[in-house]
RNA sequence: GCGCCGGUAGCUCAGGGGAUAGAGCAUCUGACUACGGAUCAGAAGGUCGGGGGUUCGAAUCCCUCUCGGCGCACCA
């Protein structure tokens, strides 16, 4: 797996350090490495001596001394030193930096991608948005679209086979009411009681009328609405592999799953209803599968839907849900356990809400109050890239205060442009290099050892962090770590750009810097790709 | 009442048990006859909501209190 150009990482260092522990007569133990906060503390650091101090009963610095003396370090380790209370800091040689540039360039789109230790490809279903097609997407759906898509990309980048799925309800009362509302509008009548209002209802009626689809309005209306939603998502660059309608489950799968759950002993009848004993699996209360009036519940459909996903061969089912759905988590786990699927195959990624502002003033997203703004209108106002990026640069766990007046700004206030600008600058350098007839040659022949300026080395070190950033962001289900990384990378590039002229008189230096630019550009492209944000050549 | 998320610089937020808690914005001071100034360099700014505990070491883990957001259907 490790190519000759890949610099030593935690795995290689751990092997060497474990050997050193052994030959120093110290107890065997895993040696973990982390990236030190400060540059002067090296490329990697381990606290193994601190951890051994207590069991061995000796001062940590003394232990560290023994370990370092016994260490047979990998070739690209320049020096190892003991610091602070007993940390062992590893400094890599310049050749390691050169290896990073070559790896980024030669691996190209695969740079930063990984695979599980056993190299097995597992299948994951990522379900997100799943807004019922009874109205346009609102801004909260936008966050979920950006998040779900980025999570799916992170799964893909770490070796999973991913299906992006959108689940919608095409079977319930709301759908019927929605269809009837559109039908009423088509006849020029007011909507039924508790029906849907809003200009889009009239617009849908007009569209269906123009298309001659007024015979079966109930179905035609939601399909048309789903088309609008798909178009909105498309503007954002989000595409689903599967749109799954609940109705399909009513053909027998719901009845089947209830029968199976009953056979398994988890179902009982009470008060005229059929219940699933979810409390067995940690839920607060049992849940109704079939109501006293004979109708199956949405919950019953959830049971059938999970069974359906498992039958389709997914090893993992991810549900991206808004914070208001946190109560569903225990329920989903209970379903998985009751079906014998196992809760470890179900995963919920929760995210907090979005508050909309314009210049500090609250903008409502609900239909209730005066100004309503749909997600489409938000994209109109700030652009797809800025919208997506803004949704993705915050932790899932924090509420986003989305101020449209800030997000349309195209300066350092708005990190998406800062990152995109760094990419456009590199593209500009490439254009200049072409114009001035630079012959870049091959990265293997480039004299990368010439890249010794501070800004150059810092840029390479930043690039080197990309693969571990992707791995960690994926593991933590935290796309914002990729966004923050991209900002740091852009910063390192801008500084390099300011301090180092790429296309210059020195042919060898020009070539070396050219390849550094290619490596930086590739890393930016890959990172922005995970976020679904464009990497423009010009802005 | 029970549960989930948050409280870190004036503001918006990062922060993976580790070393001196970091960015951006805002404020102040500087930088191009160079490949795009949507840029760069620097200064200043902190009881990490309060209190206990675990640990060699806690913003980080545990307990508790508090403030803010959200949720606790035979709705969808």
Coordinates of C-alpha atoms (C1' of nucleotides) in Angstrom, one line a residue:
Chain A
X1 CA 0.0 0.0 0.0
X2 CA 2.8 2.4 1.0
X3 CA 4.5 3.7 -2.1
X4 CA 8.1 4.8 -1.8
X5 CA 7.1 8.4 -2.1
X6 CA 4.7 8.3 0.8
X7 CA 6.3 9.8 3.9
X8 CA 6.3 8.1 7.2
X9 CA 3.1 8.4 9.2
X10 CA 1.8 7.1 12.5
X11 CA 1.8 3.5 11.3
X12 CA 5.5 3.4 10.2
X13 CA 6.5 5.3 13.3
X14 CA 4.6 3.1 15.6
X15 CA 6.4 0.0 14.2
X16 CA 9.7 1.6 14.9
X17 CA 8.8 2.8 18.3
X18 CA 7.3 -0.5 19.4
X19 CA 10.6 -2.1 18.5
X20 CA 12.4 0.5 20.5
X21 CA 10.3 -0.2 23.5
X22 CA 11.1 -3.8 23.2
X23 CA 14.9 -3.3 22.9
X24 CA 14.8 -0.8 25.7
X25 CA 13.3 -3.4 28.0
X26 CA 10.1 -1.5 28.4
X27 CA 6.6 -3.0 28.4
X28 CA 4.9 -3.6 25.0
X29 CA 2.4 -1.0 24.2
X30 CA 0.6 0.8 21.4
X31 CA 2.3 4.0 20.4
X32 CA 0.0 6.7 19.2
X33 CA 1.1 9.7 17.3
X34 CA -0.6 13.0 16.9
X35 CA 0.0 16.2 15.1
X36 CA 1.5 18.7 17.5
X37 CA -0.1 22.1 17.7
X38 CA 3.1 24.0 17.3
X39 CA 5.4 23.8 14.4
X40 CA 8.6 23.6 16.5
X41 CA 7.2 20.5 18.1
X42 CA 7.8 18.6 14.9
X43 CA 5.6 16.7 12.5
X44 CA 4.5 13.9 14.8
X45 CA 4.6 13.5 18.6
X46 CA 3.9 10.7 21.0
X47 CA 3.1 10.7 24.7
X48 CA 4.2 7.1 25.2
X49 CA 6.8 8.0 27.7
X50 CA 4.3 9.9 29.8
X51 CA 1.9 7.0 29.7
X52 CA 4.6 4.5 30.7
X53 CA 5.8 6.6 33.7
X54 CA 3.3 5.3 36.1
X55 CA 3.4 1.6 35.3
X56 CA 7.2 1.6 35.0
X57 CA 7.6 3.8 38.0
X58 CA 10.3 6.1 36.4
X59 CA 10.3 9.7 35.3
X60 CA 8.8 10.2 31.9
X61 CA 11.8 12.1 30.4
X62 CA 14.1 9.3 31.5
X63 CA 11.9 6.7 29.7
X64 CA 11.8 8.9 26.7
X65 CA 15.6 9.0 26.7
X66 CA 15.8 5.2 26.6
X67 CA 13.2 4.9 23.9
X68 CA 15.0 7.5 21.7
X69 CA 18.4 5.8 22.3
X70 CA 17.0 2.4 21.2
X71 CA 15.1 3.8 18.2
X72 CA 15.9 2.8 14.7
X73 CA 14.0 5.5 12.9
X74 CA 12.6 5.4 9.3
X75 CA 14.9 7.0 6.7
X76 CA 12.9 10.1 6.3
X77 CA 13.0 11.0 10.0
X78 CA 15.5 13.8 10.4
X79 CA 15.6 14.0 14.1
X80 CA 13.8 12.9 17.2
X81 CA 13.8 15.0 20.4
X82 CA 12.4 14.9 23.9
X83 CA 10.4 17.9 25.0
X84 CA 8.3 19.3 27.8
X85 CA 7.2 16.8 30.4
X86 CA 8.3 13.8 28.2
X87 CA 6.9 14.1 24.8
X88 CA 8.9 12.6 22.0
X89 CA 8.7 14.8 18.9
X90 CA 9.5 13.5 15.4
X91 CA 10.8 15.8 12.8
X92 CA 10.6 14.6 9.2
X93 CA 13.3 15.4 6.6
X94 CA 12.7 17.5 3.6
X95 CA 12.5 14.4 1.5
X96 CA 9.2 13.6 3.2
X97 CA 7.8 16.9 1.9
X98 CA 8.9 16.1 -1.6
X99 CA 7.1 12.8 -1.3
X100 CA 3.9 14.6 -0.4
X101 CA 4.0 16.8 -3.5
X102 CA 4.6 13.8 -5.7
X103 CA 1.9 11.8 -4.0
X104 CA -0.7 14.6 -4.5
X105 CA 0.2 15.0 -8.1
X106 CA 0.4 11.4 -9.2
X107 CA -2.6 10.3 -7.2
X108 CA -4.7 13.1 -8.6
X109 CA -8.4 12.7 -7.9
X110 CA -7.6 9.7 -5.7
X111 CA -5.3 11.9 -3.5
X112 CA -6.9 11.7 0.0
X113 CA -9.1 8.8 -0.7
X114 CA -8.8 5.8 1.5
X115 CA -10.2 2.4 2.2
X116 CA -11.0 0.3 5.3
X117 CA -8.2 -1.8 6.8
X118 CA -9.6 -5.0 5.3
X119 CA -10.2 -3.3 2.0
X120 CA -13.7 -4.7 1.8
X121 CA -16.3 -2.6 0.0
X122 CA -19.4 -2.1 2.1
X123 CA -22.7 -0.6 1.0
X124 CA -24.2 2.4 2.7
X125 CA -27.6 4.0 2.1
X126 CA -27.6 7.7 3.0
X127 CA -31.1 9.0 3.2
X128 CA -31.6 12.8 3.4
X129 CA -33.8 15.7 2.6
X130 CA -36.9 13.4 2.3
X131 CA -39.2 16.4 2.3
X132 CA -42.7 15.5 1.4
X133 CA -43.5 16.9 -2.0
X134 CA -46.3 19.2 -0.8
X135 CA -44.4 22.4 -1.2
X136 CA -41.0 23.9 -2.1
X137 CA -37.9 23.1 -0.1
X138 CA -37.2 25.6 2.6
X139 CA -33.8 26.8 3.9
X140 CA -33.6 24.0 6.5
X141 CA -33.9 21.4 3.8
X142 CA -30.9 23.2 2.1
X143 CA -28.7 22.5 5.1
X144 CA -29.8 18.9 5.0
X145 CA -29.2 18.6 1.3
X146 CA -25.7 20.0 1.6
X147 CA -24.9 17.9 4.6
X148 CA -26.3 14.6 3.4
X149 CA -24.5 15.0 0.0
X150 CA -21.2 15.8 1.7
X151 CA -21.6 12.9 4.1
X152 CA -22.3 10.6 1.1
X153 CA -19.1 11.9 -0.6
X154 CA -17.1 11.3 2.6
X155 CA -18.4 7.7 2.7
X156 CA -17.4 7.3 -0.9
X157 CA -14.0 8.8 -0.3
X158 CA -13.3 6.2 2.5
X159 CA -14.2 3.2 0.4
X160 CA -17.9 2.7 0.8
X161 CA -20.3 2.1 -2.1
X162 CA -22.9 4.8 -1.6
X163 CA -26.5 5.2 -2.5
X164 CA -28.1 8.6 -2.0
X165 CA -31.8 8.2 -1.3
X166 CA -34.8 10.5 -0.9
X167 CA -37.9 9.0 0.8
X168 CA -41.2 10.7 0.4
X169 CA -44.7 10.1 1.5
X170 CA -47.1 9.6 -1.4
X171 CA -49.7 7.6 0.5
X172 CA -51.1 9.6 3.4
X173 CA -53.8 12.2 4.1
X174 CA -51.4 15.1 3.5
X175 CA -50.8 14.0 0.0
X176 CA -54.5 13.7 -0.7
X177 CA -55.1 17.1 0.8
X178 CA -52.4 18.6 -1.3
X179 CA -53.8 17.1 -4.5
X180 CA -57.2 18.3 -3.6
X181 CA -55.9 21.8 -3.0
X182 CA -54.3 21.9 -6.4
X183 CA -57.4 20.5 -8.0
X184 CA -59.5 23.2 -6.3
X185 CA -57.2 25.8 -7.5
X186 CA -57.5 24.5 -11.0
X187 CA -61.2 24.9 -10.8
X188 CA -60.8 28.4 -9.4
X189 CA -62.1 27.4 -6.0
X190 CA -60.6 27.9 -2.6
X191 CA -58.6 25.0 -1.0
X192 CA -60.5 22.5 1.2
X193 CA -60.3 22.9 5.0
X194 CA -56.8 22.6 6.3
X195 CA -55.7 22.5 2.7
X196 CA -52.6 24.0 1.2
X197 CA -52.4 27.7 0.4
X198 CA -49.7 29.8 -1.3
X199 CA -48.9 31.0 -4.7
X200 CA -47.2 27.8 -5.7
X201 CA -50.5 25.9 -5.5
X202 CA -52.0 28.1 -8.1
X203 CA -48.9 27.8 -10.2
X204 CA -48.9 24.0 -10.0
X205 CA -52.6 24.0 -11.0
X206 CA -51.7 26.1 -14.0
X207 CA -48.8 23.9 -15.0
X208 CA -50.9 20.7 -14.8
X209 CA -53.7 22.4 -16.7
X210 CA -51.3 23.4 -19.4
X211 CA -49.9 19.9 -19.6
X212 CA -53.4 18.4 -19.7
X213 CA -52.9 16.4 -16.5
X214 CA -56.0 17.3 -14.6
X215 CA -57.5 13.8 -14.8
X216 CA -55.5 12.4 -11.9
X217 CA -54.5 15.5 -10.0
X218 CA -53.5 13.8 -6.8
X219 CA -50.7 12.0 -8.4
X220 CA -49.8 14.5 -11.0
X221 CA -49.5 17.3 -8.4
X222 CA -47.0 15.6 -6.2
X223 CA -45.0 14.3 -9.2
X224 CA -44.9 17.9 -10.5
X225 CA -43.9 19.2 -7.1
X226 CA -41.1 16.5 -6.9
X227 CA -39.9 17.7 -10.2
X228 CA -39.6 21.2 -8.8
X229 CA -37.7 19.9 -5.8
X230 CA -35.4 17.9 -7.9
X231 CA -34.7 21.0 -10.0
X232 CA -33.8 23.0 -6.9
X233 CA -31.5 20.2 -5.7
X234 CA -29.9 20.1 -9.1
X235 CA -29.0 23.8 -8.9
X236 CA -27.1 22.8 -5.7
X237 CA -25.4 19.9 -7.5
X238 CA -27.2 17.3 -5.3
X239 CA -28.5 14.3 -7.2
X240 CA -30.2 11.3 -5.7
X241 CA -29.8 7.7 -6.9
X242 CA -33.2 6.7 -5.6
X243 CA -36.5 8.5 -4.9
X244 CA -38.4 6.1 -2.8
X245 CA -42.2 6.6 -2.4
X246 CA -43.9 5.2 0.7
X247 CA -46.8 3.9 -1.4
X248 CA -44.6 1.0 -2.7
X249 CA -44.4 -0.4 0.8
X250 CA -48.2 -0.7 1.1
X251 CA -48.3 -3.4 -1.6
X252 CA -47.5 -6.0 1.0
X253 CA -44.2 -5.2 2.6
X254 CA -45.8 -3.4 5.6
X255 CA -48.1 -6.4 6.2
X256 CA -45.1 -8.7 5.8
X257 CA -42.9 -6.9 8.3
X258 CA -45.7 -6.8 10.9
X259 CA -46.2 -10.5 10.5
X260 CA -42.5 -11.1 10.9
X261 CA -42.3 -8.9 14.0
X262 CA -45.3 -10.7 15.4
X263 CA -43.6 -14.1 14.8
X264 CA -40.6 -12.8 16.6
X265 CA -42.8 -12.0 19.6
X266 CA -42.5 -8.2 19.6
X267 CA -46.1 -7.4 18.6
X268 CA -49.2 -7.3 20.8
X269 CA -52.8 -6.1 20.5
X270 CA -54.3 -3.5 22.8
X271 CA -57.1 -1.0 22.8
X272 CA -58.1 -2.1 19.3
X273 CA -54.6 -1.3 17.9
X274 CA -51.6 -3.3 17.0
X275 CA -48.4 -2.4 18.9
X276 CA -44.7 -3.0 18.6
X277 CA -43.1 -3.4 21.9
X278 CA -40.2 -1.0 21.3
X279 CA -39.7 -0.5 25.0
X280 CA -37.9 -3.9 24.9
X281 CA -35.2 -2.1 23.0
X282 CA -34.9 1.1 25.0
X283 CA -37.7 3.3 23.6
X284 CA -39.7 5.4 26.0
X285 CA -43.0 3.8 25.0
X286 CA -44.4 1.2 22.7
X287 CA -45.5 2.3 19.2
X288 CA -48.6 1.7 17.2
X289 CA -48.3 -0.2 13.9
X290 CA -52.0 -0.4 13.1
X291 CA -54.5 2.1 14.4
X292 CA -57.9 1.1 15.8
X293 CA -59.4 2.2 12.6
X294 CA -57.4 -0.3 10.7
X295 CA -55.0 2.1 9.0
X296 CA -51.3 1.4 9.2
X297 CA -49.1 4.2 10.8
X298 CA -46.2 6.0 9.4
X299 CA -44.2 4.1 11.9
X300 CA -45.2 0.8 10.4
X301 CA -44.0 2.2 7.0
X302 CA -40.7 3.0 8.7
X303 CA -40.4 -0.6 9.8
X304 CA -41.1 -1.9 6.3
X305 CA -38.7 0.7 4.8
X306 CA -35.8 -0.4 6.9
X307 CA -36.5 -4.0 6.1
X308 CA -36.6 -3.0 2.4
X309 CA -33.2 -1.3 2.6
X310 CA -31.7 -4.3 4.3
X311 CA -33.2 -6.6 1.7
X312 CA -31.5 -4.4 -1.0
X313 CA -28.2 -5.3 0.6
X314 CA -27.1 -2.2 2.5
X315 CA -24.7 -2.9 5.3
X316 CA -25.4 0.5 6.8
X317 CA -28.4 2.8 6.7
X318 CA -27.7 6.4 7.5
X319 CA -30.6 8.8 8.3
X320 CA -29.8 12.5 8.1
X321 CA -32.4 14.2 10.4
X322 CA -33.1 17.7 11.7
X323 CA -32.8 18.3 15.4
X324 CA -36.6 18.2 15.8
X325 CA -36.4 14.5 14.9
X326 CA -34.0 13.5 17.7
X327 CA -36.8 11.5 19.3
X328 CA -36.8 9.2 16.3
X329 CA -33.4 7.8 17.1
X330 CA -34.4 5.4 19.8
X331 CA -37.4 4.4 17.7
X332 CA -35.2 3.5 14.7
X333 CA -32.8 1.6 16.9
X334 CA -35.7 -0.3 18.3
X335 CA -37.0 -1.1 14.8
X336 CA -33.6 -2.4 13.8
X337 CA -33.2 -4.6 16.9
X338 CA -36.8 -5.9 16.7
X339 CA -36.2 -6.9 13.1
X340 CA -33.0 -8.6 14.0
X341 CA -31.1 -6.2 11.8
X342 CA -29.1 -4.9 14.7
X343 CA -28.9 -1.2 15.7
X344 CA -25.3 -1.0 14.7
X345 CA -26.4 -1.0 11.0
X346 CA -28.6 2.0 11.6
X347 CA -27.0 5.4 12.1
X348 CA -28.6 8.8 12.6
X349 CA -26.7 12.0 11.8
X350 CA -28.5 14.9 13.5
X351 CA -28.1 18.5 12.6
X352 CA -29.4 21.7 14.2
X353 CA -31.5 24.3 12.5
X354 CA -30.8 27.4 10.3
X355 CA -31.9 30.9 11.3
X356 CA -32.2 33.2 8.4
X357 CA -31.2 36.9 8.6
X358 CA -30.7 39.7 6.2
X359 CA -28.5 42.4 7.6
X360 CA -29.2 41.2 11.1
X361 CA -33.0 41.3 10.6
X362 CA -34.8 38.0 11.0
X363 CA -36.2 36.5 7.8
X364 CA -38.9 33.9 8.3
X365 CA -38.9 30.6 6.6
X366 CA -42.4 29.5 7.8
X367 CA -45.5 30.0 5.8
X368 CA -47.2 31.6 8.8
X369 CA -45.6 35.0 8.8
X370 CA -45.0 37.8 6.3
X371 CA -41.8 37.3 4.4
X372 CA -41.3 33.7 3.2
X373 CA -38.1 32.7 1.5
X374 CA -37.8 29.3 -0.1
X375 CA -34.5 27.6 -0.7
X376 CA -34.7 28.4 -4.4
X377 CA -34.9 32.1 -3.6
X378 CA -32.0 31.8 -1.2
X379 CA -29.9 30.3 -4.0
X380 CA -31.1 33.2 -6.3
X381 CA -29.9 35.6 -3.7
X382 CA -26.5 34.3 -2.6
X383 CA -25.6 31.6 -5.2
X384 CA -25.3 27.9 -4.9
X385 CA -21.7 27.7 -3.9
X386 CA -22.0 30.3 -1.1
X387 CA -25.2 28.6 0.2
X388 CA -23.6 25.1 0.2
X389 CA -20.4 26.2 1.7
X390 CA -22.1 28.2 4.4
X391 CA -24.2 25.2 5.4
X392 CA -21.1 23.0 5.5
X393 CA -18.5 25.1 7.4
X394 CA -20.2 24.7 10.7
X395 CA -20.5 21.7 13.0
X396 CA -23.7 19.7 12.6
X397 CA -24.4 20.4 16.2
X398 CA -24.6 24.2 16.1
X399 CA -27.5 26.3 14.9
X400 CA -26.5 28.3 11.9
X401 CA -27.3 32.0 11.8
X402 CA -27.4 32.5 8.0
X403 CA -27.2 36.2 7.2
X404 CA -27.8 36.6 3.5
X405 CA -26.2 40.1 3.6
X406 CA -22.9 38.5 4.8
X407 CA -23.0 35.4 2.5
X408 CA -23.3 37.5 -0.7
X409 CA -20.2 39.5 0.2
X410 CA -17.2 38.5 -1.8
X411 CA -14.3 39.1 0.5
X412 CA -12.6 37.6 3.5
X413 CA -15.9 37.9 5.3
X414 CA -17.0 35.0 3.2
X415 CA -14.6 32.0 3.3
X416 CA -16.0 30.3 0.2
X417 CA -14.6 33.1 -2.0
X418 CA -11.3 33.0 -0.1
X419 CA -11.0 29.3 -0.9
X420 CA -12.2 29.6 -4.5
X421 CA -10.0 32.5 -5.1
X422 CA -6.9 30.5 -4.1
X423 CA -7.9 28.0 -6.8
X424 CA -8.5 30.7 -9.4
X425 CA -5.1 32.1 -8.5
X426 CA -3.4 28.8 -9.2
X427 CA -5.2 28.5 -12.5
X428 CA -3.9 32.0 -13.3
X429 CA -0.4 30.9 -12.6
X430 CA -0.9 27.9 -14.9
X431 CA -2.1 30.3 -17.6
X432 CA 0.9 32.5 -17.1
X433 CA 3.3 29.5 -17.2
X434 CA 1.8 28.4 -20.5
X435 CA 2.0 31.9 -22.0
X436 CA 5.7 32.2 -21.0
X437 CA 6.5 28.8 -22.4
X438 CA 7.4 27.1 -19.2
X439 CA 8.2 23.4 -19.8
X440 CA 7.2 21.7 -16.5
X441 CA 8.5 18.3 -17.4
X442 CA 7.6 15.5 -15.0
X443 CA 7.1 15.8 -11.3
X444 CA 9.5 12.9 -10.8
X445 CA 12.3 14.9 -12.4
X446 CA 11.4 18.2 -10.7
X447 CA 14.0 19.3 -8.2
X448 CA 11.6 19.6 -5.3
X449 CA 14.5 19.9 -2.8
X450 CA 14.6 23.5 -3.9
X451 CA 11.4 24.2 -2.1
X452 CA 13.0 25.4 1.1
X453 CA 11.3 28.7 1.8
X454 CA 9.1 28.9 4.9
X455 CA 6.0 29.5 2.9
X456 CA 6.8 26.6 0.6
X457 CA 7.3 24.1 3.4
X458 CA 4.3 25.3 5.2
X459 CA 2.2 24.8 2.1
X460 CA 3.5 21.3 1.6
X461 CA 2.8 20.5 5.3
X462 CA -0.7 21.7 4.9
X463 CA -1.2 19.6 1.8
X464 CA 0.2 16.6 3.7
X465 CA -2.7 16.9 6.2
X466 CA -5.3 16.3 3.6
X467 CA -5.7 12.5 3.7
X468 CA -5.9 12.3 7.4
X469 CA -8.4 15.2 7.4
X470 CA -10.7 13.3 5.0
X471 CA -10.4 10.2 7.1
X472 CA -11.2 12.0 10.3
X473 CA -14.0 14.0 8.9
X474 CA -15.6 10.9 7.5
X475 CA -15.2 9.0 10.8
X476 CA -16.7 11.9 12.7
X477 CA -19.4 12.5 10.1
X478 CA -18.2 16.1 10.1
X479 CA -17.9 17.7 6.7
X480 CA -17.1 21.0 8.3
X481 CA -13.6 19.7 9.1
X482 CA -13.0 19.5 5.4
X483 CA -14.3 23.1 4.9
X484 CA -12.0 24.4 7.7
X485 CA -9.1 22.5 6.2
X486 CA -9.8 24.1 2.8
X487 CA -9.6 27.5 4.4
X488 CA -6.3 26.7 6.1
X489 CA -4.9 25.3 2.8
X490 CA -6.0 28.4 1.0
X491 CA -4.4 30.6 3.6
X492 CA -1.1 28.7 3.2
X493 CA -1.3 29.1 -0.6
X494 CA -2.1 32.8 -0.5
X495 CA 1.0 33.3 1.7
X496 CA 3.1 31.2 -0.6
X497 CA 1.8 33.2 -3.5
X498 CA 2.7 36.5 -1.8
X499 CA 6.2 35.4 -0.9
X500 CA 7.3 33.2 -3.8
X501 CA 7.1 34.1 -7.5
X502 CA 6.3 30.9 -9.3
X503 CA 7.1 31.8 -12.9
X504 CA 10.6 33.3 -12.8
X505 CA 14.0 33.3 -14.3
X506 CA 15.3 30.2 -12.5
X507 CA 14.1 27.3 -14.6
X508 CA 14.5 24.6 -12.0
X509 CA 12.9 26.7 -9.3
X510 CA 10.0 27.5 -11.6
X511 CA 9.5 23.9 -12.3
X512 CA 9.6 22.9 -8.6
X513 CA 7.1 25.6 -7.7
X514 CA 4.9 24.7 -10.6
X515 CA 4.5 21.2 -9.3
X516 CA 3.9 22.5 -5.8
X517 CA 1.0 24.5 -7.4
X518 CA -0.3 21.5 -9.1
X519 CA -0.3 19.6 -5.8
X520 CA -2.1 22.4 -4.0
X521 CA -4.6 22.8 -6.8
X522 CA -5.4 19.1 -6.8
X523 CA -5.9 19.1 -3.0
X524 CA -8.2 22.1 -3.3
X525 CA -10.2 20.5 -6.1
X526 CA -10.5 17.3 -4.1
X527 CA -11.6 19.0 -0.9
X528 CA -14.1 21.3 -2.6
X529 CA -15.3 18.3 -4.5
X530 CA -16.2 16.6 -1.2
X531 CA -18.2 19.6 -0.3
X532 CA -19.9 19.9 -3.7
X533 CA -18.5 23.4 -4.2
X534 CA -17.0 24.5 -7.6
X535 CA -13.3 25.1 -8.0
X536 CA -13.4 27.9 -10.6
X537 CA -10.5 28.8 -12.9
X538 CA -11.6 32.4 -13.0
X539 CA -13.8 34.5 -10.8
Chain B
rG1 C1' -40.9 16.0 34.4
rC2 C1' -37.8 13.2 30.7
rG3 C1' -34.6 13.5 26.4
rC4 C1' -31.3 15.8 22.4
rC5 C1' -28.0 20.1 20.9
rG6 C1' -25.4 24.4 22.3
rG7 C1' -22.8 28.3 26.0
rU8 C1' -14.8 29.4 24.2
rA9 C1' -12.0 36.9 22.4
rG10 C1' -16.6 42.7 21.3
rC11 C1' -19.3 39.4 17.1
rU12 C1' -19.4 34.5 14.2
rC13 C1' -17.1 30.1 15.1
rA14 C1' -12.7 26.0 15.3
rG15 C1' -10.5 23.1 18.9
rG16 C1' -9.0 14.7 18.3
rG17 C1' -7.1 13.9 27.3
rG18 C1' -1.3 16.9 26.3
rA19 C1' 3.0 21.4 25.7
rU20 C1' 1.9 28.9 25.5
rA21 C1' -6.7 27.6 24.0
rG22 C1' -6.8 29.3 17.9
rA23 C1' -9.1 31.5 13.1
rG24 C1' -12.2 35.1 10.6
rC25 C1' -14.8 39.7 11.2
rA26 C1' -14.7 44.3 13.8
rU27 C1' -10.4 47.9 15.9
rC28 C1' -5.3 49.7 15.2
rU29 C1' -0.4 49.5 12.3
rG30 C1' 2.1 48.2 7.9
rA31 C1' 3.0 45.8 2.5
rC32 C1' 2.8 45.6 -4.9
rU33 C1' 6.4 49.1 -10.9
rA34 C1' 6.3 40.7 -9.6
rC35 C1' 2.3 35.1 -12.1
rG36 C1' -5.2 38.4 -10.2
rG37 C1' -5.1 43.3 -3.7
rA38 C1' -11.6 38.8 -3.6
rU39 C1' -4.3 39.2 -1.2
rC40 C1' -0.3 39.3 2.6
rA41 C1' 2.4 40.7 7.4
rG42 C1' 1.8 42.5 12.4
rA43 C1' -0.7 44.5 17.2
rA44 C1' -4.4 44.2 20.7
rG45 C1' -8.2 41.2 22.6
rG46 C1' -9.8 35.0 27.2
rU47 C1' -12.6 33.5 35.1
rC48 C1' -13.3 28.1 27.9
rG49 C1' -21.4 29.6 31.5
rG50 C1' -20.9 28.3 37.5
rG51 C1' -19.4 24.5 41.0
rG52 C1' -17.5 19.7 42.2
rG53 C1' -14.8 15.1 40.6
rU54 C1' -11.4 11.6 37.7
rU55 C1' -6.2 12.1 35.8
rC56 C1' 0.9 13.1 35.9
rG57 C1' -2.2 16.4 32.7
rA58 C1' -9.3 18.7 31.5
rA59 C1' -12.2 23.6 27.0
rU60 C1' -12.2 18.1 26.0
rC61 C1' -14.2 12.7 30.3
rC62 C1' -18.0 12.1 34.8
rC63 C1' -21.6 14.5 38.3
rU64 C1' -24.5 18.8 39.4
rC65 C1' -26.6 23.7 38.7
rU66 C1' -27.7 27.5 35.2
rC67 C1' -29.1 30.0 30.5
rG68 C1' -30.7 29.5 25.2
rG69 C1' -32.7 26.2 21.1
rC70 C1' -35.5 21.8 20.0
rG71 C1' -38.4 17.4 21.0
rC72 C1' -41.5 14.0 23.9
rA73 C1' -49.1 11.4 19.0
rC74 C1' -53.7 5.5 17.5
rC75 C1' -50.0 13.3 13.2
rA76 C1' -47.3 13.0 8.7

